[in-house]
Tab-separated table of C-alpha atoms in Angstrom:
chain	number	residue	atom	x	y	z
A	1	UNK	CA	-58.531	-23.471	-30.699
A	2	UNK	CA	-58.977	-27.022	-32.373
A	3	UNK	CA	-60.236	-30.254	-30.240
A	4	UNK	CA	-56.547	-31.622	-30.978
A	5	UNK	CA	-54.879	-29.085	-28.876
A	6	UNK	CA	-57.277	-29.232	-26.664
A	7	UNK	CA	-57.004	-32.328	-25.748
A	8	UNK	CA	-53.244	-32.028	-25.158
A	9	UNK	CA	-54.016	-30.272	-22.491
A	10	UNK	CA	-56.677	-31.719	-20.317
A	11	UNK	CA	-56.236	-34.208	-17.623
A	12	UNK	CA	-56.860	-36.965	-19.308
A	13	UNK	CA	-53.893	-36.373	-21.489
A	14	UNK	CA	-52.013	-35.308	-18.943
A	15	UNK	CA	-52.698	-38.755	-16.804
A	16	UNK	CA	-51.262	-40.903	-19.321
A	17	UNK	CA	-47.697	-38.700	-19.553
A	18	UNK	CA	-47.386	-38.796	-15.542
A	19	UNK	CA	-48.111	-42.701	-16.024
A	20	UNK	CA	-45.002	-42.924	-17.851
A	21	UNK	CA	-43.156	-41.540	-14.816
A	22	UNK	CA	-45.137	-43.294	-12.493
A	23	UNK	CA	-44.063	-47.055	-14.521
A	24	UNK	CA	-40.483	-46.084	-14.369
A	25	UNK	CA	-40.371	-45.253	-10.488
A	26	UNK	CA	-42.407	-48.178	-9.610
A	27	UNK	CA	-40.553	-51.261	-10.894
A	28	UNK	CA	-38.873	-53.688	-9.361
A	29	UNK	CA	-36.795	-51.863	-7.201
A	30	UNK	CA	-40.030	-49.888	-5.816
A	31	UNK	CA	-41.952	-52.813	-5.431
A	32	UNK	CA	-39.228	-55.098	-3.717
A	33	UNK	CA	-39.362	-52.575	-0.687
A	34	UNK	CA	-35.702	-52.556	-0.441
A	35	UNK	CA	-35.303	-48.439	-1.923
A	36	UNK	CA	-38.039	-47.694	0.326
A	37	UNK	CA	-36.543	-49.320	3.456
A	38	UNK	CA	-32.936	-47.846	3.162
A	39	UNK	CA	-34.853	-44.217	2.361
A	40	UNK	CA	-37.079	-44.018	4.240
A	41	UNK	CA	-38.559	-46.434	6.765
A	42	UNK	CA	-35.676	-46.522	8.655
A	43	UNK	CA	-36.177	-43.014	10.073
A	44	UNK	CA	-39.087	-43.874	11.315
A	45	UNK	CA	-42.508	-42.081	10.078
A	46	UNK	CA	-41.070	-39.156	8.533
A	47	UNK	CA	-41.264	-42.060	5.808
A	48	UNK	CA	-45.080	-40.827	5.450
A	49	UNK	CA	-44.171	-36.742	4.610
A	50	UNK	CA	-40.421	-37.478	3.279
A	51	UNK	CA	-41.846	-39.656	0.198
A	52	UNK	CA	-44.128	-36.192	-1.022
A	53	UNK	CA	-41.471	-33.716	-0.433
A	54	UNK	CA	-38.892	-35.811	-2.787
A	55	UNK	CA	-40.947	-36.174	-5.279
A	56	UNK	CA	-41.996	-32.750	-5.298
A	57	UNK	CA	-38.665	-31.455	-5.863
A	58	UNK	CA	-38.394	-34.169	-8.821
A	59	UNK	CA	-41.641	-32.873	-10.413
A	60	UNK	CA	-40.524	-28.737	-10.352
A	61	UNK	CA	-36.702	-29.981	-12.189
A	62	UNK	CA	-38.589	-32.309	-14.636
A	63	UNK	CA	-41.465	-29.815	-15.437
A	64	UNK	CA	-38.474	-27.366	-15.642
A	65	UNK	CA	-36.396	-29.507	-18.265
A	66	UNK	CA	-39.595	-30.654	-20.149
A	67	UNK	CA	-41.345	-27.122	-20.961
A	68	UNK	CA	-37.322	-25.983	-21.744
A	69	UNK	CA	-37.150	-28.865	-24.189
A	70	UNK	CA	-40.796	-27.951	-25.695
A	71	UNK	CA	-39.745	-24.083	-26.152
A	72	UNK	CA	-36.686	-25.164	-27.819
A	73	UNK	CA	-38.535	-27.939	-30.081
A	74	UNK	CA	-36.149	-31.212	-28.581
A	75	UNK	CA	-37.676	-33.805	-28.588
A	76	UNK	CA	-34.683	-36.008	-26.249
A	77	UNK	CA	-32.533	-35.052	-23.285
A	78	UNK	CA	-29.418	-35.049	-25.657
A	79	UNK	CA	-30.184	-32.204	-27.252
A	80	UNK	CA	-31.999	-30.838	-24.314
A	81	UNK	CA	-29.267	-30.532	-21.943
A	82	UNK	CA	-26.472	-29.686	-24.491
A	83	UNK	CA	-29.019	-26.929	-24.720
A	84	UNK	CA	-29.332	-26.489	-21.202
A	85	UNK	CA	-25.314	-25.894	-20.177
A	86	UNK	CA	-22.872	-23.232	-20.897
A	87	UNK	CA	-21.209	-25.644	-23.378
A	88	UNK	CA	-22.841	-28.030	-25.532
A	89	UNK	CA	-20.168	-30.917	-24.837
A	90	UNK	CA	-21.012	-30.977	-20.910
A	91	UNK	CA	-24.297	-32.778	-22.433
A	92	UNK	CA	-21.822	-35.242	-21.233
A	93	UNK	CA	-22.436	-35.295	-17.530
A	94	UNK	CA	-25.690	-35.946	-17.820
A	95	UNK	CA	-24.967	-39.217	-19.660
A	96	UNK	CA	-22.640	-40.234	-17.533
A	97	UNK	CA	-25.109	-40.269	-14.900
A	98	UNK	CA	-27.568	-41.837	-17.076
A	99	UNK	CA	-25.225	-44.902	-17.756
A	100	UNK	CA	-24.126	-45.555	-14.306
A	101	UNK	CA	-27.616	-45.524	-12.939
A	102	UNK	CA	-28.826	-47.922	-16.244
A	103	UNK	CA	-26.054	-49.748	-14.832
A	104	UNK	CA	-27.029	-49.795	-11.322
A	105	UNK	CA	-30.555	-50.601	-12.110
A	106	UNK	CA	-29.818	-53.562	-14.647
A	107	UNK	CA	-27.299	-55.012	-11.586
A	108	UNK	CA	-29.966	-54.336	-9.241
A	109	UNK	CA	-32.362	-55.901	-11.119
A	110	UNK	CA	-30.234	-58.958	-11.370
A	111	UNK	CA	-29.294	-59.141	-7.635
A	112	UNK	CA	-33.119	-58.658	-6.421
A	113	UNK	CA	-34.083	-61.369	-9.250
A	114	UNK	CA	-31.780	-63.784	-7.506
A	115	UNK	CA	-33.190	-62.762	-4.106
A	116	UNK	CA	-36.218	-63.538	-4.929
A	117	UNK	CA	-35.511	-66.996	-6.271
A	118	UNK	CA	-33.202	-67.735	-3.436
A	119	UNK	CA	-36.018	-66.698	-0.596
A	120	UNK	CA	-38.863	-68.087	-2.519
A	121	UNK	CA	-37.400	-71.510	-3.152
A	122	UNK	CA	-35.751	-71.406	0.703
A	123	UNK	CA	-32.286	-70.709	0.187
A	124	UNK	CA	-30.179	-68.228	1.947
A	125	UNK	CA	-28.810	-65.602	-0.583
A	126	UNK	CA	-25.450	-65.952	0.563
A	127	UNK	CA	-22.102	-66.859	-0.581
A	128	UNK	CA	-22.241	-69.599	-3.555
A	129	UNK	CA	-25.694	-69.811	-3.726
A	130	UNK	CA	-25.810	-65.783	-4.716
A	131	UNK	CA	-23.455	-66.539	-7.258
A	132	UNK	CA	-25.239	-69.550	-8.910
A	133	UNK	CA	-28.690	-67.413	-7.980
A	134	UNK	CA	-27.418	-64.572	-10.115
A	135	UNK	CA	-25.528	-66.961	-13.187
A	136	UNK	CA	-29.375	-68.295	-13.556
A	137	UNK	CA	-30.806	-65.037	-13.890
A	138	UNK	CA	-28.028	-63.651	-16.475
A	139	UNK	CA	-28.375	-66.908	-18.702
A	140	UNK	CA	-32.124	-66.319	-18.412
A	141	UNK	CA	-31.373	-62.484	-19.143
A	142	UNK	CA	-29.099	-63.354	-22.035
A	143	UNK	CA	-31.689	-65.885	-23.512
A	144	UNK	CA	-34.461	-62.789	-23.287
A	145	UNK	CA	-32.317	-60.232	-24.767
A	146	UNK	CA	-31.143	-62.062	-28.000
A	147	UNK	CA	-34.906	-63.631	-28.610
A	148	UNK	CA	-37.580	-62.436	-26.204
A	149	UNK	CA	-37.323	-58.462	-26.510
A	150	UNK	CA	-40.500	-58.643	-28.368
A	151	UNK	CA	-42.512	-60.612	-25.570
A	152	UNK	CA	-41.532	-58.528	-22.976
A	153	UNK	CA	-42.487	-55.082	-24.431
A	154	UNK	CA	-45.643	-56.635	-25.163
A	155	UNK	CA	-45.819	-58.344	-21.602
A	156	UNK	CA	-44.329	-55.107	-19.696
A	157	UNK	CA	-47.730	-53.263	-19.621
A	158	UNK	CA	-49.602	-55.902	-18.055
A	159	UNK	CA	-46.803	-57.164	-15.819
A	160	UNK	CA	-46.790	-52.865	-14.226
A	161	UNK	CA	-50.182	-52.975	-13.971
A	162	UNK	CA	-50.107	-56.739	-11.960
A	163	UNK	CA	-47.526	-56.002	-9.520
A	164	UNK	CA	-49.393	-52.557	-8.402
A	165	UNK	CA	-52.591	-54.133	-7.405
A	166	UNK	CA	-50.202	-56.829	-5.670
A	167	UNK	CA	-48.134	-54.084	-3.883
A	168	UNK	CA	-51.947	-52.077	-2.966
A	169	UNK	CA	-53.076	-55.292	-1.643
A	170	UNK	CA	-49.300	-56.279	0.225
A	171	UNK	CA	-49.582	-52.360	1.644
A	172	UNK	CA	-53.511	-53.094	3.092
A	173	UNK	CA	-52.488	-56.269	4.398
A	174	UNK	CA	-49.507	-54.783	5.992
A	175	UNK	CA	-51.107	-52.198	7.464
A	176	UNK	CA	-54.201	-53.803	8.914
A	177	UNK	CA	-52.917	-56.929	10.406
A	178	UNK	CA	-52.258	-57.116	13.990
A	179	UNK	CA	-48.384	-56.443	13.481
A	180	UNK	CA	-47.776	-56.145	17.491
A	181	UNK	CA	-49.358	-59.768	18.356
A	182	UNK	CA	-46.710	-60.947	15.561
A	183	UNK	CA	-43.920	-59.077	16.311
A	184	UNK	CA	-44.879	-59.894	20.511
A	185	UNK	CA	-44.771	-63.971	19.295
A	186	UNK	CA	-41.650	-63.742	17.237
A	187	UNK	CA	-39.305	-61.473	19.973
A	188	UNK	CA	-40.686	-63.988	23.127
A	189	UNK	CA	-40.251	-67.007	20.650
A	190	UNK	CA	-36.723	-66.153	19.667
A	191	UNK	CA	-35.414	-63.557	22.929
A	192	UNK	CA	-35.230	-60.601	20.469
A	193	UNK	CA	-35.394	-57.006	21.452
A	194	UNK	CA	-37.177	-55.271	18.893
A	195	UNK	CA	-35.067	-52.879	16.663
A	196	UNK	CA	-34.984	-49.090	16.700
A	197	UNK	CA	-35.576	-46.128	14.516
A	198	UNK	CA	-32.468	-44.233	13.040
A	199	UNK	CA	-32.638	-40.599	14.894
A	200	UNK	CA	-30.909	-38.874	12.478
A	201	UNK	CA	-33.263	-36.238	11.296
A	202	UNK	CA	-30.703	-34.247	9.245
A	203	UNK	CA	-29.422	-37.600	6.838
A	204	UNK	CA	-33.633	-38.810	6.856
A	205	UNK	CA	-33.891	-34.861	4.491
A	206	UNK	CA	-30.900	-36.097	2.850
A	207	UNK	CA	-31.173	-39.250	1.692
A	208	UNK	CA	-34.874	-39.183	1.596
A	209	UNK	CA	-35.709	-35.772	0.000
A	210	UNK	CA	-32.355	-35.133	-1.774
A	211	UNK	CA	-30.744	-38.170	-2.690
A	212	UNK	CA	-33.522	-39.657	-3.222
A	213	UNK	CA	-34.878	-36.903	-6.107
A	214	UNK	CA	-31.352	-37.271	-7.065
A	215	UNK	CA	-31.310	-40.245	-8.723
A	216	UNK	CA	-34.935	-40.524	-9.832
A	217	UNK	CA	-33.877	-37.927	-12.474
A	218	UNK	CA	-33.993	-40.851	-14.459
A	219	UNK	CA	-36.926	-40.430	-15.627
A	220	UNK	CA	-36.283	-37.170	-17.073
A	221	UNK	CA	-35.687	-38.372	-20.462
A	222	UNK	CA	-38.944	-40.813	-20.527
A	223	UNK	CA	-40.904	-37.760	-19.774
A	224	UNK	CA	-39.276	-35.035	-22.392
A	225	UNK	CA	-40.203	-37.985	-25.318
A	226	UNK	CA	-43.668	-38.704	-23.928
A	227	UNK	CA	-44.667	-35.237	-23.361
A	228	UNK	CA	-44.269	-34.388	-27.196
A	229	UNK	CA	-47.701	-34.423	-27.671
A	230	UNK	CA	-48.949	-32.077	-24.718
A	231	UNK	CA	-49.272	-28.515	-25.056
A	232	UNK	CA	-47.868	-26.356	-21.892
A	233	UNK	CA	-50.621	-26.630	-19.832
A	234	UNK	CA	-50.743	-30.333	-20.189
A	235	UNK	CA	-47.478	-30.538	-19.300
A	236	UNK	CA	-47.792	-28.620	-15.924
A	237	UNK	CA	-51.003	-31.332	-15.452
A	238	UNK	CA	-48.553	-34.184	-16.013
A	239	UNK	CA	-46.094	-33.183	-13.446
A	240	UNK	CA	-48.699	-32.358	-11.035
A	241	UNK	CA	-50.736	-35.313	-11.207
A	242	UNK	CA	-47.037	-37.442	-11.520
A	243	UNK	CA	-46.034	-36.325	-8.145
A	244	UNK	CA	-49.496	-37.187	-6.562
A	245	UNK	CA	-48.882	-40.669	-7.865
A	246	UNK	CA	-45.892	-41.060	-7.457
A	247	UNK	CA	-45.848	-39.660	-4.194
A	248	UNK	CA	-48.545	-40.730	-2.095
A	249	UNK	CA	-47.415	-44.376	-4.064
A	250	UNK	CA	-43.804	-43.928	-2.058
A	251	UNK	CA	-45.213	-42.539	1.030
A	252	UNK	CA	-47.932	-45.550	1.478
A	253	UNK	CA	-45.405	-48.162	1.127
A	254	UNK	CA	-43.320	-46.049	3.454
A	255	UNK	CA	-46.029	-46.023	6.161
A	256	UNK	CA	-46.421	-49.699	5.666
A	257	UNK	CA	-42.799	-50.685	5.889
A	258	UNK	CA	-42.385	-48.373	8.841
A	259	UNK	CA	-44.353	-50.188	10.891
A	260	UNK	CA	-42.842	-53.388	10.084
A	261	UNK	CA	-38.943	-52.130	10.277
A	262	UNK	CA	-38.321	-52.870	14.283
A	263	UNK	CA	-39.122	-56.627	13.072
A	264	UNK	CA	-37.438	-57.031	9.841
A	265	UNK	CA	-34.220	-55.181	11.263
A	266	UNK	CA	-33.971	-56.864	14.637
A	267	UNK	CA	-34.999	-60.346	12.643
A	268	UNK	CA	-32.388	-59.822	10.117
A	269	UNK	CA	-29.304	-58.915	12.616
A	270	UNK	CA	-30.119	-62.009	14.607
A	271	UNK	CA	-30.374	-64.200	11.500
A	272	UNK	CA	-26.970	-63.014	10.030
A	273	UNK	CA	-25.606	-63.824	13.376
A	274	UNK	CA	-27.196	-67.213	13.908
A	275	UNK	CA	-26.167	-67.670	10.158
A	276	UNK	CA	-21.936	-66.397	10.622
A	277	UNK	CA	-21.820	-68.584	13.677
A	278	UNK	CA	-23.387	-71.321	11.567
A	279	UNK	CA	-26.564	-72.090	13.832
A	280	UNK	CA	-29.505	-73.991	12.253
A	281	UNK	CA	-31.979	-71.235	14.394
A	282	UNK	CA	-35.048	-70.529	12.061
A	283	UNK	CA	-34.231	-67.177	11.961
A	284	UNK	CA	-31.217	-67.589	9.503
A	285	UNK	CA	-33.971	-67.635	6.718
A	286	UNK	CA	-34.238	-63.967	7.482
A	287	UNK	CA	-30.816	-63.005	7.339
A	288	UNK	CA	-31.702	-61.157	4.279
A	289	UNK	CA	-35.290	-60.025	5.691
A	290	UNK	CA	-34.038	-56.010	4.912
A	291	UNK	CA	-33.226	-57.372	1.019
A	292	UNK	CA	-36.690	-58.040	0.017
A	293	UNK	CA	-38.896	-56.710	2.775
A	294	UNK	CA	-41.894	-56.902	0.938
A	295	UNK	CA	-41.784	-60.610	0.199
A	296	UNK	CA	-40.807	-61.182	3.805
A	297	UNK	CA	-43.401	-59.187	5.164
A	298	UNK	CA	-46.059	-61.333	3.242
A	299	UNK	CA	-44.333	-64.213	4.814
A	300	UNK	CA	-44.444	-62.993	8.342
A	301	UNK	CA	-48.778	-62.265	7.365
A	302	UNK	CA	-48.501	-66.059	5.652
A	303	UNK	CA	-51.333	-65.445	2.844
A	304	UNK	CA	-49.446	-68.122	0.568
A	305	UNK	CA	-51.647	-67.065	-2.287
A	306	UNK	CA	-50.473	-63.296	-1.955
A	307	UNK	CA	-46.664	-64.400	-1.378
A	308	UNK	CA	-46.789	-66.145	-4.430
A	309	UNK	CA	-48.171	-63.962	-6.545
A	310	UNK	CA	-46.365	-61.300	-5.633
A	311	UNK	CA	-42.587	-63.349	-5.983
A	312	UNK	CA	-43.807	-64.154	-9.160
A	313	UNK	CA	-44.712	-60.873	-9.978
A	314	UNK	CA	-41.856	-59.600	-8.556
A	315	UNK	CA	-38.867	-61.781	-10.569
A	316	UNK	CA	-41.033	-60.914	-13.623
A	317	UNK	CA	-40.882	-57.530	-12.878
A	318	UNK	CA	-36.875	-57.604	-12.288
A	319	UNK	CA	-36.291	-59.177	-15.425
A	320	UNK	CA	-38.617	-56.836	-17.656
A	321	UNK	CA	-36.479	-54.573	-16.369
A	322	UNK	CA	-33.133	-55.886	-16.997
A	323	UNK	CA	-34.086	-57.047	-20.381
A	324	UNK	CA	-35.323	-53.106	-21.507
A	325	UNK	CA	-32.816	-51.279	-19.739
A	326	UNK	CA	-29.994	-53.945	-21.595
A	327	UNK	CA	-32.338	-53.254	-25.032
A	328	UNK	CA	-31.814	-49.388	-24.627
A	329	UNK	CA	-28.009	-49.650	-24.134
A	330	UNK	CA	-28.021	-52.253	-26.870
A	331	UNK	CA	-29.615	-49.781	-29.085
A	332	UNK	CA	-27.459	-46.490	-27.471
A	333	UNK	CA	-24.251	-48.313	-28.091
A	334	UNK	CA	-24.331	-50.914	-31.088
A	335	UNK	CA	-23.814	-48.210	-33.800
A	336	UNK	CA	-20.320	-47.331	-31.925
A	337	UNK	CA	-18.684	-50.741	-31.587
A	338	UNK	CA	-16.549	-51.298	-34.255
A	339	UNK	CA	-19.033	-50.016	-37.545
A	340	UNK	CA	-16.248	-50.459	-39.798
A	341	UNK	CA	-15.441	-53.520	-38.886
A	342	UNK	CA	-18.254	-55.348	-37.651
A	343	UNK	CA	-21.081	-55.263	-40.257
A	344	UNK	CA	-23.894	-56.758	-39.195
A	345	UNK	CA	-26.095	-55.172	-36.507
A	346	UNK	CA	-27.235	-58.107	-35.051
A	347	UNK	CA	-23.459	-58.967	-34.145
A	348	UNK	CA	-22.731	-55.864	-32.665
A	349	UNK	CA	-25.992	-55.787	-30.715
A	350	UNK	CA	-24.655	-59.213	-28.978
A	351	UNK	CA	-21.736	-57.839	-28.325
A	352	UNK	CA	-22.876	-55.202	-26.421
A	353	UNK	CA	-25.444	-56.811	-23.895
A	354	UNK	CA	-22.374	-59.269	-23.845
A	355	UNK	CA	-20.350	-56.220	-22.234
A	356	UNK	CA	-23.328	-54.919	-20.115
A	357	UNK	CA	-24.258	-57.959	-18.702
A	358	UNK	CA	-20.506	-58.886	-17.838
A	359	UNK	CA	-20.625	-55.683	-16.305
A	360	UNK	CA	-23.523	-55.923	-13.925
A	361	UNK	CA	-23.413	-59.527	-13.206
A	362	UNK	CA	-20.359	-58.173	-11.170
A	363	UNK	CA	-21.735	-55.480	-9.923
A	364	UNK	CA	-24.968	-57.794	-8.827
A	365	UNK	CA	-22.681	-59.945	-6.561
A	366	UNK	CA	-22.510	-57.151	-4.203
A	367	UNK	CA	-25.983	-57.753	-3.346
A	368	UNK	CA	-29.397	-55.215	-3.865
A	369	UNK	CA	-28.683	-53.850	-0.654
A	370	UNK	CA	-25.333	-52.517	-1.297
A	371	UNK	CA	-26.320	-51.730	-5.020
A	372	UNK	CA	-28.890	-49.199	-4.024
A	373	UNK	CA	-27.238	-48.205	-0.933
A	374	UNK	CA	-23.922	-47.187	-2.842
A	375	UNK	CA	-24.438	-46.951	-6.610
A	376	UNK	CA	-27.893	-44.877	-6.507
A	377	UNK	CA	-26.901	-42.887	-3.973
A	378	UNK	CA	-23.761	-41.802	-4.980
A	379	UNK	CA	-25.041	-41.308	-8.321
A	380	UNK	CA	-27.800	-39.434	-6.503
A	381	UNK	CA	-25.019	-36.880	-5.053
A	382	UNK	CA	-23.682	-36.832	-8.354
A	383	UNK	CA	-27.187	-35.811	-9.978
A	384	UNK	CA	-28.025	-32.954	-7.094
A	385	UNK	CA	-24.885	-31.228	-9.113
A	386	UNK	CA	-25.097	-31.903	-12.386
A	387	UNK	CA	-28.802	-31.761	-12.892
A	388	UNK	CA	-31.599	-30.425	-10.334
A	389	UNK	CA	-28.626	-27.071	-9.925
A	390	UNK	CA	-28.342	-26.305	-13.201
A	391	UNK	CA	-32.299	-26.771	-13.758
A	392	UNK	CA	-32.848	-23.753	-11.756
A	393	UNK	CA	-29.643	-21.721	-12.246
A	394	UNK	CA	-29.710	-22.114	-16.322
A	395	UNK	CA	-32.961	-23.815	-16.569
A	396	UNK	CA	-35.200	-20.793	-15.508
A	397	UNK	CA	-33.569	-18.120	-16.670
A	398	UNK	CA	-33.559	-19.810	-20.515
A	399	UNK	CA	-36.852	-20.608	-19.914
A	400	UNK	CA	-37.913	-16.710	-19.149
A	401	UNK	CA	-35.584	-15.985	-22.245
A	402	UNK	CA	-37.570	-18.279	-24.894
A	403	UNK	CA	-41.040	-17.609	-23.240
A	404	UNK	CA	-40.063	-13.574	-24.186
A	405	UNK	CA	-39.019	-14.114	-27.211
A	406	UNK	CA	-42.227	-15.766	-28.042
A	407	UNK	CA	-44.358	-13.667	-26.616
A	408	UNK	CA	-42.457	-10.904	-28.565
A	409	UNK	CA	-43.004	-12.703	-32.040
């Protein structure tokens, strides 16, 4: 055995393949709070075990699909999963549900952008202002796209590793201020009875450990390209040391949020009353409090310094992602719109993100909320069938097939 291979097997290795996974789970929609609120927090502090157990069940189907796509030689989840199924044209399923959930996340992206904006510059994210909140960040998106694609790759590394010290440091502070002496001054100041836990253990495994894996299949095709260069063995180190990261990252932020829930939720109702009956109460700033919890949390704690980094951060973070995820479809889709008739690349490229962005800037207007309530998790339903099933009813037993037939040679 050479050093080469073995080095594509030790940890080391390994660590920078589960990174990939790790920088595609923990974007913007991660670090906003909002996924982890609607997931988990609101059950209360199954948020704390909930967060492992998903992302173990992620971690087996990837590990499955990405040792079946190194026994077969594939190098992409294309050929992969027309591999995978009975019939090579149900390949198709699984990019429908890549497409929608590109979708979801660009629109996401967009909406949670605006958010941002709106809370940081003290506007409430309602109505006209989401609209005019959201036509700033497409223009800004558009401008990116066409002439910045190059910055933001080369920004995108230093931008993930930014806003995960910010969210360690927003998850410390979170959990070691005195959150009942807050949450005592703000219910006495404004008569509010502090919010309640959903007590629903049954939809908490659902949506937390199913749904949630579900939809987080995402990052199944990331991992099949990155772990090209990993023998077996590294590739069972990747997945392990992925869902430690990614894990304990989810269940941390879950434990912090969780704590802070009864607040934000009871905060939030009363603000989107005060704010329908068209009050000037100080609590209609946190009509949206649920939409960005993170960012409101940090302005509950008032460390300016931290809440401004971390908006920053954060509406850099949302934009790297809308600008990649419109690059990929760009590049996906340019070579089918109209070859024959449009020549130039360039053209066609424009087109596209054109159509994309038109696309989610509509689908942003229903807000990050509904977004990730709606269009991740039915797309999460949608993934339980058409890709963690058919890992382990085809997946395995193809695996066991091609490990044989190795062995045998």
């Amino acid at each position: 055995m050479n050093d080469k291979s073995v080095l594509k097997g030790t940890w080391a290795a390994a660590f920078t393949v589960a990174s990939v996974w790790f920088g595609t789970h923990v974007g913007g929609g991660f670090a906003s709070g909002n996924q982890v609120i609607q997931y988990y927090s609101n059950y209360g502090y199954t948020s704390v075990i909930f967060p492992i157990l998903a992302m173990g069940l992620l971690a087996i189907v990837m590990y499955i699909m990405v040792k079946f796509a190194k026994l077969s030689g594939f190098d992409n989840y294309k050929d992969t999963y027309a591999a995978l199924y009975p019939k090579p044209w149900m390949e198709v399923f699984f990019e429908i549900f890549y497409i929608v959930i590109v979708l979801a996340a660009i629109a996401s992206a967009v909406a949670g952008a605006g958010e941002v904006l709106a809370n940081f510059i003290g506007l409430n994210y309602v109505g006209s202002t989401k609209i005019i909140m959201n036509l700033i960040i497409v223009a800004v998106l558009i401008i990116l796209t066409i002439f910045g694609i190059k910055l933001v790759r080369a920004a995108s590394t230093v931008l993930s590793v930014a806003i995960i010290v910010i969210t360690i440091l927003l998850v410390v502070f979170g959990l070691a201020v005195d959150y009942d002496s807050i949450a005592a001054q703000i219910t006495s100041q404004h008569n509010l009875q502090l919010a309640e836990y959903t007590n629903d253990i049954g939809s908490a495994i659902w949506k937390g450990v199913l749904v949630y894996a579900g939809f987080q299949c995402v990052s199944i095709p990331p991992m099949i390209a990155a772990s090209q260069d990993l023998s077996l063995k590294g590739v069972k180190k990747a997945h392990i040391l992925g869902w430690l990261m990614n894990g304990l990252a989810l269940a941390a932020s879950g434990w912090m949020l969780t704590k802070w829930y009864p607040l934000l939720a009871s905060m939030s109702t009363a603000g989107k009353e005060f704010l329908d009956a068209g009050s000037g109460s100080p609590l209609v700033a946190y009509a949206n409090a649920l939409g960005i919890p993170n960012q409101t949390v940090l302005d509950l704690i008032g460390i300016q310094w931290l809440l401004v980094a971390f908006s920053v951060l954060l509406f850099c973070a949302f934009m790297s992602t809308c600008v990649t995820l419109v690059y990929t479809l760009i590049q996906r889709f340019e070579g089918k719109f109209f070859p024959k008739t449009i020549k130039s690349d360039k053209v066609r490229g424009v087109f596209v993100a054109a159509i994309v962005i038109a696309v989610c800037f509509g689908i942003s207007l229903l807000g990050l909320t509904d977004i990730v309530k709606f269009a991740y998790g039915y797309d999460g339903y949608y993934a339980l069938l058409v890709i963690v099933i058919p890992a382990f009813v085809w997946g395995i037993p193809k695996i066991k097939k091609l490990e044989a037939a190795k062995k045998a040679e």
